[in-house]
Amino acid sequence: MTYENPYMNGQILPDLNILEILRQRNPLVICITNDVVRTFTANGLLAIGASPVMSECSEDLKNLIVHASALLINIGTLTPDKVSYYKDAIALAKKHEVPIVLDPVGCHAGAYRLSVVLDLIKTGNISLLRGNQSEIKAIYDALSPNNQADISTTGKGVDGGQVEDSAVIAYRLARLINCPVVATSEEDYVSDGTRVFAVPHGHPIMTAVTGTGCLLGAVLAAFFSAYYPCKNRLSMGEFLAYALAYYGLAGESAVQVSGVKPGSFSTAFMDSLYTLDDAVLMSENHIRPVVVPDQLQVYFISGTQDVELNENRLLSIVEDACRGGVTCFQFREKGEGTLDGQQKLELAQQLQHICAKYNVLYIINDDVDLAMAVNADGVHVGQEDMRLEEVRNVVDHKVVGISIHSVEELHNTDVIYADCVGVGPMYATSSKPDAQVPCGPNRITELQAEGLTLPCVGIGGITLDNAKPILQAGACGVAVISAIAHAESPYEAAQQFKTLVDRTV
C-alpha cells in the first residue's frame, strides 16, 4: 500500500520486498542438521534462493563460517560427539557474528535431549529458537523461574501437538532467553520478546512429510540475511512472521497442485518455495498481531504535559520506568504547550529507542501517522478519534488499542479491529482534564460479561493502594500516569506496580 505520511517530508514508504531481497543476497546457510533431512533441507534452501552447505566437523566449519549469513543447529540425530561440535560451532559463529538458529528436535520427549538444548541456550548466543509447541513448552517449563525445574518429559517421538497458551509461552520464553522464539503447530506463534504474532500453519499434510519442520529452521536462518533492509519498517517478530507465512503459503499452494499425497507434495512444495513471490506474500493479511496479558501488566502513559513540559525529564523518567518493570509505554502528547511536528517526531524516536532497549511495548496515543513514522509497536485511539477499521487499514499489523467506557460503547465499537482495550476512568483523575465520570473496577467485570474478550487494562486515578481491585475484576494490568511520572523514584514505583500485578493475577 502506498502511504504518504506528514512526518516523513514527502517520502513514500516503499513496498516490502522481503523475498526479492533474500534472493538477491543468496545467503550462505551452514546446516548442522540431522541425517534424515539433509537432502530435503539443501533442496529447500536452493528453492528459496539461498545457498546451503552441510558441515560435520569444527575444522571444516572454521573455513566456512567466515562466508556464512547464518548457522542452523538441528539436534535431530543426537550423539555426545555432536554436542561438542554444537558448542564449538556456537563459539565460532559468535566470533564471526553469524546468527544461530537452534532447532531443539524432540527435546520434549527425552531428558537428555532437553538437557543438551538447555546447555546450548545458556551459552547466551542463540539468535532464534525454533521448535514445535511441545518442544517450546518443555524448554519454558525447565527454565521458567516461576516453575519448579522439571526436565522429566512427556512426548511421543519428535512430534508435538497444539499447546494451550503457546502465544504467552513464546513471549515469556523470548524474554527469558533474550532471543526470538518460534512455536509451530496448527497455528504458529512468534515473539521477539516485545511483539507476538500468530500465523496459520500451511496444510496438515506437511506433518506427514519428513523434513518439513527441519527445513523451516533452515529457511528462517536464511531470512536473517534479509532483515537489515527491513528493520526500519518491521520488528523482528513481524519479519519472522512473514517468513512463517511464506512457508505456510508454499505448503497450501503445493497441495492445490499435488493434492493430499505426501510423495507428490514434496515435489510441489519445492516448486512453490521457488515460485512464490512478494506480491502473493503481501496480498492479504497472512499474519495476525496478538496481545498477551503479560504485555499490559504495567502500562505507563506519559508526555511532556505530565513533567512540566521538560523533554529530558520525560526521557529520564521513561527509562527509569522501563528499567523498573513497566511492560508497555504509551506516548501521549496532548495539551497546551506540548510538542508537535518535527519536535514531536524527534522525541517519539528517542522514546522508541528506550522502549526497544528494554523490550517494552511502545504505543502512540491518537497519532497514527506518528506511530508509522517512528515504527512504534502500536497506536491507541479513543471513541472520538479515527475509526478502528481505518486505523487498522493504515497500521496493518501494529497493535491497536481502543478506549471503552461503557457497555453501550462496547456494543457500538468494531472491536474486531482492535487488539486490546483501556477501560476507565476507574477513579477520579487529574491527569486527563476531559475524563468522564469514574466507573469503578466493576465496569471491567460488566464489559467482560457483555462479551469483551480482548485483554484490557484499567485506567484513571490508579495508585498502588487502589490497583488491586482492578486486577481482581478481570483486568490484565493497570495503566498509570501520575503514580509513576510524579513518583520520587519512577524506577521503584514501576517495580512496586510490577510486584503487585505479579502477586495478584
XYZ file of C-alpha atoms in Angstrom:
505
model
C 0.000 0.000 0.000
C 1.336 3.423 -0.956
C 1.152 5.695 2.061
C 2.005 9.390 2.439
C 2.982 10.426 5.952
C 3.152 14.104 7.011
C 6.016 13.356 9.394
C 8.174 11.964 6.575
C 8.699 15.091 4.450
C 7.038 13.683 1.373
C 8.836 10.358 1.490
C 6.700 7.412 0.431
C 7.055 4.123 2.246
C 8.061 1.615 -0.447
C 6.505 -1.812 -0.811
C 8.106 -4.561 1.230
C 10.102 -6.956 -0.975
C 11.403 -9.474 1.542
C 11.682 -12.433 -0.833
C 13.311 -10.335 -3.534
C 15.937 -9.104 -1.054
C 16.645 -12.631 0.157
C 17.048 -13.998 -3.361
C 19.290 -11.143 -4.419
C 21.541 -11.749 -1.422
C 21.716 -15.526 -1.989
C 22.763 -16.123 1.659
C 25.075 -18.987 2.570
C 23.412 -21.048 5.309
C 25.552 -23.584 7.148
C 23.439 -26.518 8.263
C 24.442 -28.776 11.114
C 21.376 -30.925 10.819
C 20.113 -34.453 11.253
C 20.948 -37.318 8.938
C 17.348 -37.815 7.810
C 16.754 -34.411 6.225
C 19.992 -33.215 4.644
C 18.936 -33.573 1.014
C 15.473 -32.141 1.654
C 16.981 -29.188 3.541
C 19.557 -28.469 0.850
C 16.950 -28.574 -1.925
C 14.604 -26.363 0.079
C 17.261 -23.711 0.650
C 18.154 -23.712 -3.039
C 14.477 -23.314 -3.888
C 14.082 -20.188 -1.765
C 17.212 -18.611 -3.247
C 19.775 -19.437 -0.571
C 22.992 -21.445 -0.759
C 23.210 -24.448 1.583
C 26.304 -26.163 2.891
C 26.331 -29.098 5.285
C 29.105 -29.250 7.870
C 30.089 -32.042 10.258
C 33.331 -31.016 11.966
C 34.931 -27.974 13.565
C 37.935 -27.934 11.226
C 35.614 -27.629 8.242
C 33.428 -25.032 9.921
C 36.373 -22.719 10.641
C 36.770 -22.158 6.904
C 33.072 -21.913 6.096
C 31.839 -19.637 8.881
C 33.586 -16.530 7.574
C 31.356 -16.645 4.471
C 28.098 -17.551 6.211
C 24.964 -15.478 6.659
C 23.529 -17.861 9.260
C 24.122 -21.154 11.049
C 21.457 -23.792 11.730
C 21.889 -26.300 14.547
C 19.303 -29.090 14.392
C 19.708 -31.797 17.071
C 17.547 -34.400 15.322
C 20.121 -37.208 15.347
C 21.913 -36.575 18.598
C 25.200 -38.078 19.845
C 27.661 -36.962 22.557
C 30.245 -36.153 19.873
C 27.769 -33.892 18.106
C 27.095 -31.997 21.334
C 30.752 -30.991 21.475
C 30.553 -29.900 17.850
C 27.437 -27.826 18.520
C 29.294 -25.927 21.223
C 32.330 -25.374 19.002
C 30.037 -24.150 16.227
C 28.287 -21.687 18.527
C 31.630 -20.275 19.659
C 32.807 -19.856 16.059
C 29.539 -18.240 14.982
C 29.717 -15.819 17.892
C 33.297 -14.887 16.985
C 32.245 -14.039 13.416
C 28.867 -12.507 14.387
C 26.877 -15.094 12.456
C 23.234 -15.577 13.590
C 22.468 -19.008 15.058
C 19.122 -20.797 14.713
C 18.571 -23.677 17.158
C 16.013 -26.383 16.357
C 15.540 -28.436 19.583
C 14.108 -31.513 17.875
C 12.381 -33.900 20.296
C 13.509 -32.125 23.462
C 10.056 -32.641 24.969
C 10.406 -36.414 24.518
C 13.615 -37.128 26.424
C 15.566 -35.700 29.364
C 18.925 -35.996 27.596
C 17.781 -34.009 24.569
C 16.311 -31.348 26.805
C 19.478 -31.056 28.879
C 21.546 -30.585 25.701
C 19.201 -27.855 24.458
C 19.301 -26.043 27.798
C 23.100 -26.073 27.765
C 23.162 -24.597 24.257
C 20.648 -21.902 25.173
C 22.603 -20.994 28.295
C 25.583 -20.007 26.150
C 23.573 -16.835 25.527
C 24.448 -16.853 21.834
C 21.332 -18.293 20.181
C 19.720 -15.833 17.734
C 16.451 -17.732 17.184
C 14.855 -20.732 18.868
C 12.511 -22.631 16.568
C 10.530 -25.678 17.700
C 7.075 -27.170 17.767
C 4.854 -26.010 20.589
C 5.520 -29.087 22.727
C 9.277 -28.544 22.456
C 8.980 -24.842 23.270
C 6.784 -25.555 26.287
C 9.264 -28.136 27.599
C 12.075 -25.569 27.387
C 9.980 -22.867 29.034
C 8.909 -25.179 31.859
C 12.541 -26.097 32.504
C 13.819 -22.504 32.505
C 10.908 -20.583 33.979
C 11.733 -19.073 37.372
C 8.052 -19.445 38.314
C 8.072 -23.221 37.883
C 9.913 -25.990 39.591
C 12.616 -27.076 37.144
C 11.294 -30.436 35.962
C 13.005 -31.938 32.958
C 11.103 -35.186 33.157
C 9.246 -35.024 29.867
C 6.220 -36.404 28.153
C 6.008 -36.791 24.436
C 5.767 -39.270 21.622
C 8.697 -39.149 19.233
C 9.605 -35.702 17.969
C 6.092 -34.603 17.011
C 4.160 -32.178 19.147
C 0.574 -31.032 19.293
C -1.132 -27.699 19.865
C -0.299 -26.357 23.318
C -2.659 -24.031 25.147
C -1.293 -20.545 25.778
C 1.547 -21.035 23.278
C 1.475 -17.319 22.457
C 2.113 -16.483 26.114
C 4.826 -19.126 26.391
C 6.592 -17.856 23.250
C 6.523 -14.288 24.611
C 7.777 -15.252 28.049
C 10.497 -17.552 26.744
C 11.728 -14.936 24.268
C 12.174 -12.503 27.159
C 13.719 -15.157 29.374
C 16.416 -16.217 26.886
C 16.702 -12.837 25.137
C 16.102 -14.080 21.600
C 13.094 -14.585 19.304
C 11.066 -17.773 19.699
C 9.006 -19.560 17.047
C 6.482 -22.181 18.253
C 4.812 -24.161 15.467
C 1.650 -26.264 15.322
C -1.781 -25.857 13.710
C -1.230 -22.153 14.276
C 2.311 -20.841 14.647
C 3.346 -18.169 17.119
C 6.432 -15.990 17.047
C 7.650 -13.473 19.599
C 10.748 -11.294 19.757
C 10.126 -10.513 23.420
C 8.193 -7.349 22.602
C 5.640 -8.303 19.944
C 3.680 -11.515 19.357
C 2.224 -12.755 16.061
C 0.083 -15.700 15.009
C 0.443 -17.356 11.600
C -1.720 -20.168 10.137
C 0.498 -23.199 9.575
C 0.215 -24.277 5.945
C -1.577 -27.618 5.478
C -1.822 -30.704 7.725
C -0.138 -32.845 5.040
C 3.121 -31.056 5.897
C 3.338 -33.086 9.112
C 3.261 -36.311 7.043
C 6.425 -35.416 5.108
C 9.722 -35.944 6.911
C 11.819 -32.799 6.865
C 9.234 -30.017 6.526
C 9.739 -28.934 10.140
C 13.512 -29.197 9.950
C 13.605 -27.285 6.664
C 11.658 -24.464 8.315
C 14.565 -23.903 10.698
C 16.920 -23.549 7.731
C 14.519 -21.206 5.920
C 14.262 -18.970 8.991
C 18.064 -18.917 9.146
C 18.211 -17.757 5.523
C 15.708 -14.980 6.217
C 18.087 -13.354 8.699
C 20.067 -12.069 5.719
C 17.092 -10.023 4.531
C 16.167 -8.354 7.822
C 18.541 -5.389 7.874
C 16.936 -3.556 4.893
C 13.519 -4.054 6.549
C 14.362 -3.196 10.152
C 13.025 0.365 9.999
C 9.671 -0.963 8.809
C 9.280 -4.235 10.678
C 10.072 -5.504 14.136
C 11.996 -8.765 14.193
C 8.836 -10.522 15.330
C 6.781 -9.285 12.395
C 9.593 -10.042 9.970
C 9.820 -13.643 11.185
C 6.032 -13.899 10.985
C 6.290 -13.071 7.273
C 8.867 -15.852 6.899
C 6.449 -18.272 8.557
C 3.622 -17.043 6.329
C 5.749 -17.610 3.237
C 6.441 -21.173 4.312
C 2.794 -21.883 5.093
C 1.577 -20.341 1.839
C 4.014 -22.511 -0.095
C 2.527 -25.561 1.603
C -1.027 -24.521 0.790
C -0.104 -23.783 -2.811
C 1.621 -27.159 -3.169
C -1.483 -29.021 -2.026
C -3.522 -27.301 -4.739
C -1.142 -28.833 -7.287
C -0.391 -32.233 -5.742
C -3.486 -32.993 -3.738
C -3.157 -34.575 -0.314
C -0.436 -37.020 -1.346
C 2.840 -36.949 0.610
C 5.084 -38.056 -2.256
C 3.680 -35.631 -4.806
C 3.519 -32.907 -2.184
C 7.296 -32.920 -1.628
C 7.987 -32.031 -5.263
C 5.177 -29.497 -5.469
C 6.365 -27.890 -2.221
C 9.838 -27.248 -3.618
C 8.263 -25.702 -6.700
C 6.064 -23.462 -4.544
C 9.009 -22.270 -2.454
C 10.763 -21.371 -5.704
C 7.851 -19.572 -7.417
C 6.088 -17.771 -4.561
C 6.762 -14.020 -4.701
C 6.296 -10.894 -2.601
C 3.058 -9.963 -4.368
C 1.427 -13.130 -3.026
C 3.043 -12.814 0.405
C 1.793 -9.235 0.850
C -1.568 -9.673 -0.884
C -3.604 -10.496 2.221
C -3.342 -10.498 5.988
C -1.476 -13.758 6.382
C -0.242 -12.834 9.853
C -2.169 -11.673 12.897
C -0.954 -9.463 15.756
C -1.541 -10.893 19.219
C -1.540 -9.088 22.551
C -0.896 -11.367 25.513
C -1.836 -10.301 29.067
C 1.810 -10.045 30.152
C 2.373 -7.137 27.776
C -0.206 -4.979 29.555
C 0.615 -5.622 33.200
C 2.178 -2.244 33.971
C 1.080 0.207 31.285
C 2.752 3.602 31.735
C 1.321 6.623 29.912
C 3.048 9.997 29.728
C 4.023 13.037 27.697
C 5.714 16.337 28.353
C 2.466 17.738 29.793
C 2.967 15.380 32.754
C 6.538 16.535 33.506
C 6.332 20.322 33.296
C 6.997 20.267 29.520
C 10.529 19.027 30.147
C 11.589 16.648 27.360
C 14.780 15.477 29.047
C 12.922 14.753 32.250
C 10.366 12.687 30.314
C 13.125 10.647 28.693
C 14.768 10.045 32.065
C 11.503 9.008 33.706
C 10.579 6.631 30.881
C 13.974 4.941 31.003
C 13.786 4.559 34.767
C 10.272 3.135 34.468
C 11.364 0.673 31.779
C 14.241 -0.485 33.957
C 11.825 -0.847 36.841
C 9.494 -3.210 35.018
C 6.810 -1.416 33.002
C 5.650 -3.717 30.231
C 4.096 -1.096 27.964
C 4.606 2.621 27.427
C 2.193 4.943 25.670
C 3.459 8.301 24.429
C 0.537 10.680 24.955
C 1.492 14.234 23.979
C -1.605 16.400 24.467
C -2.376 19.763 25.987
C -1.284 23.370 25.953
C 2.414 23.879 25.233
C 3.068 20.300 24.108
C 5.165 19.380 21.086
C 4.071 18.925 17.504
C 5.648 18.441 14.098
C 9.383 17.738 13.931
C 9.917 18.219 17.664
C 7.255 15.657 18.483
C 8.725 13.260 15.925
C 12.231 13.527 17.376
C 11.015 12.949 20.931
C 8.932 9.982 19.781
C 12.001 8.487 18.111
C 14.056 8.838 21.287
C 11.298 7.179 23.301
C 11.131 4.374 20.749
C 14.828 3.657 21.233
C 14.396 3.486 25.008
C 11.447 1.084 24.782
C 13.255 -1.123 22.258
C 16.266 -1.299 24.570
C 14.118 -2.809 27.330
C 11.691 -4.821 25.169
C 8.805 -2.609 26.295
C 5.756 -2.403 24.032
C 5.698 1.151 22.599
C 2.308 2.685 21.812
C 1.480 6.109 20.363
C -1.692 7.829 21.531
C -4.075 9.025 18.847
C -1.490 9.773 16.137
C -1.424 7.038 13.523
C 0.987 8.955 11.282
C 3.492 9.337 14.112
C 3.225 5.646 15.004
C 4.074 4.729 11.423
C 6.871 7.288 11.122
C 8.761 6.001 14.176
C 7.818 2.335 13.671
C 6.079 2.176 17.042
C 4.613 -1.130 18.141
C 1.100 0.230 18.077
C -1.406 3.026 18.452
C -4.217 3.736 20.924
C -7.319 5.678 19.956
C -10.368 6.979 21.779
C -14.019 6.784 20.862
C -13.934 10.223 19.247
C -10.802 9.584 17.215
C -10.211 7.818 13.909
C -12.473 4.803 13.237
C -10.932 1.476 14.198
C -11.264 -0.022 10.720
C -9.449 2.977 9.216
C -6.741 2.710 11.866
C -6.238 -0.982 11.111
C -6.012 -0.316 7.368
C -3.169 2.152 7.942
C -1.171 0.442 10.697
C -1.592 -3.097 9.340
C -0.078 -5.474 11.920
C 0.685 -2.989 14.675
C -1.152 -3.235 17.987
C -4.405 -1.280 18.022
C -5.865 -0.223 21.371
C -9.266 1.371 21.969
C -10.813 3.157 24.954
C -14.186 1.817 26.110
C -16.078 3.397 28.964
C -19.467 1.660 28.961
C -21.426 -1.375 27.810
C -23.103 0.843 25.211
C -19.714 1.848 23.768
C -18.666 -1.793 23.690
C -21.673 -2.718 21.570
C -21.070 0.251 19.253
C -17.345 -0.445 18.745
C -15.913 -2.654 15.992
C -13.603 -4.434 18.433
C -12.742 -6.954 15.702
C -10.176 -4.377 14.514
C -8.635 -3.880 17.986
C -6.143 -5.930 19.996
C -6.572 -4.513 23.493
C -8.813 -2.188 25.478
C -8.398 0.553 28.042
C -11.352 0.825 30.445
C -11.965 3.817 32.653
C -11.696 6.095 34.347
C -11.521 3.700 37.279
C -11.248 6.522 39.783
C -11.164 10.316 39.751
C -8.109 11.611 37.902
C -6.422 14.947 37.317
C -4.136 13.697 34.537
C -6.853 13.937 31.895
C -8.939 17.138 32.131
C -11.701 15.783 29.876
C -12.044 12.454 31.686
C -15.517 11.012 32.123
C -17.197 10.220 35.442
C -15.374 7.383 37.231
C -16.904 3.977 36.561
C -15.010 1.832 39.059
C -13.413 -1.623 38.714
C -16.790 -3.341 38.342
C -17.079 -1.839 34.869
C -14.421 -4.306 33.689
C -16.465 -7.228 35.012
C -19.584 -5.840 33.328
C -17.868 -5.445 29.954
C -16.473 -8.972 30.073
C -19.904 -10.327 30.956
C -21.229 -8.497 27.869
C -18.727 -10.192 25.573
C -15.431 -8.298 25.866
C -12.733 -10.918 25.308
C -9.780 -8.708 24.367
C -7.122 -8.182 27.048
C -7.821 -4.964 28.908
C -6.327 -2.556 31.421
C -7.983 -0.241 33.884
C -7.015 3.424 33.645
C -7.660 6.597 35.614
C -6.598 7.645 39.096
C -4.782 4.382 39.805
C -2.296 4.132 42.670
C -0.595 1.276 44.449
C -3.289 1.466 47.104
C -6.285 1.082 44.775
C -4.904 -1.039 41.921
C -5.651 -4.499 43.302
C -9.473 -4.383 42.890
C -8.983 -3.582 39.191
C -6.909 -6.708 38.687
C -9.353 -8.781 40.704
C -12.179 -7.504 38.491
C -10.546 -9.097 35.444
C -8.038 -6.602 34.057
C -4.682 -7.870 32.764
C -2.939 -4.830 34.181
C -3.157 -1.206 35.187
C -2.465 1.930 33.162
C -0.938 4.734 35.208
C 0.324 8.254 34.638
C 0.931 10.251 37.799
C 1.749 7.267 40.012
C 4.955 6.794 38.022
C 5.568 10.164 36.339
C 5.295 12.063 39.616
C 6.910 9.437 41.844
C 10.054 10.326 43.743
C 11.606 7.252 42.092
C 9.870 6.175 38.868
C 12.086 3.064 38.904
C 10.848 1.979 42.329
C 7.247 2.887 41.508
C 7.337 0.710 38.390
C 8.901 -2.126 40.403
C 6.174 -1.904 43.017
C 3.393 -1.993 40.436
C 5.004 -4.993 38.707
C 5.282 -6.858 42.000
C 1.644 -6.092 42.817
C 0.425 -7.372 39.446
C 2.583 -10.499 39.634
C 1.125 -11.340 43.026
C -2.481 -10.655 42.028
C -3.098 -12.018 38.534
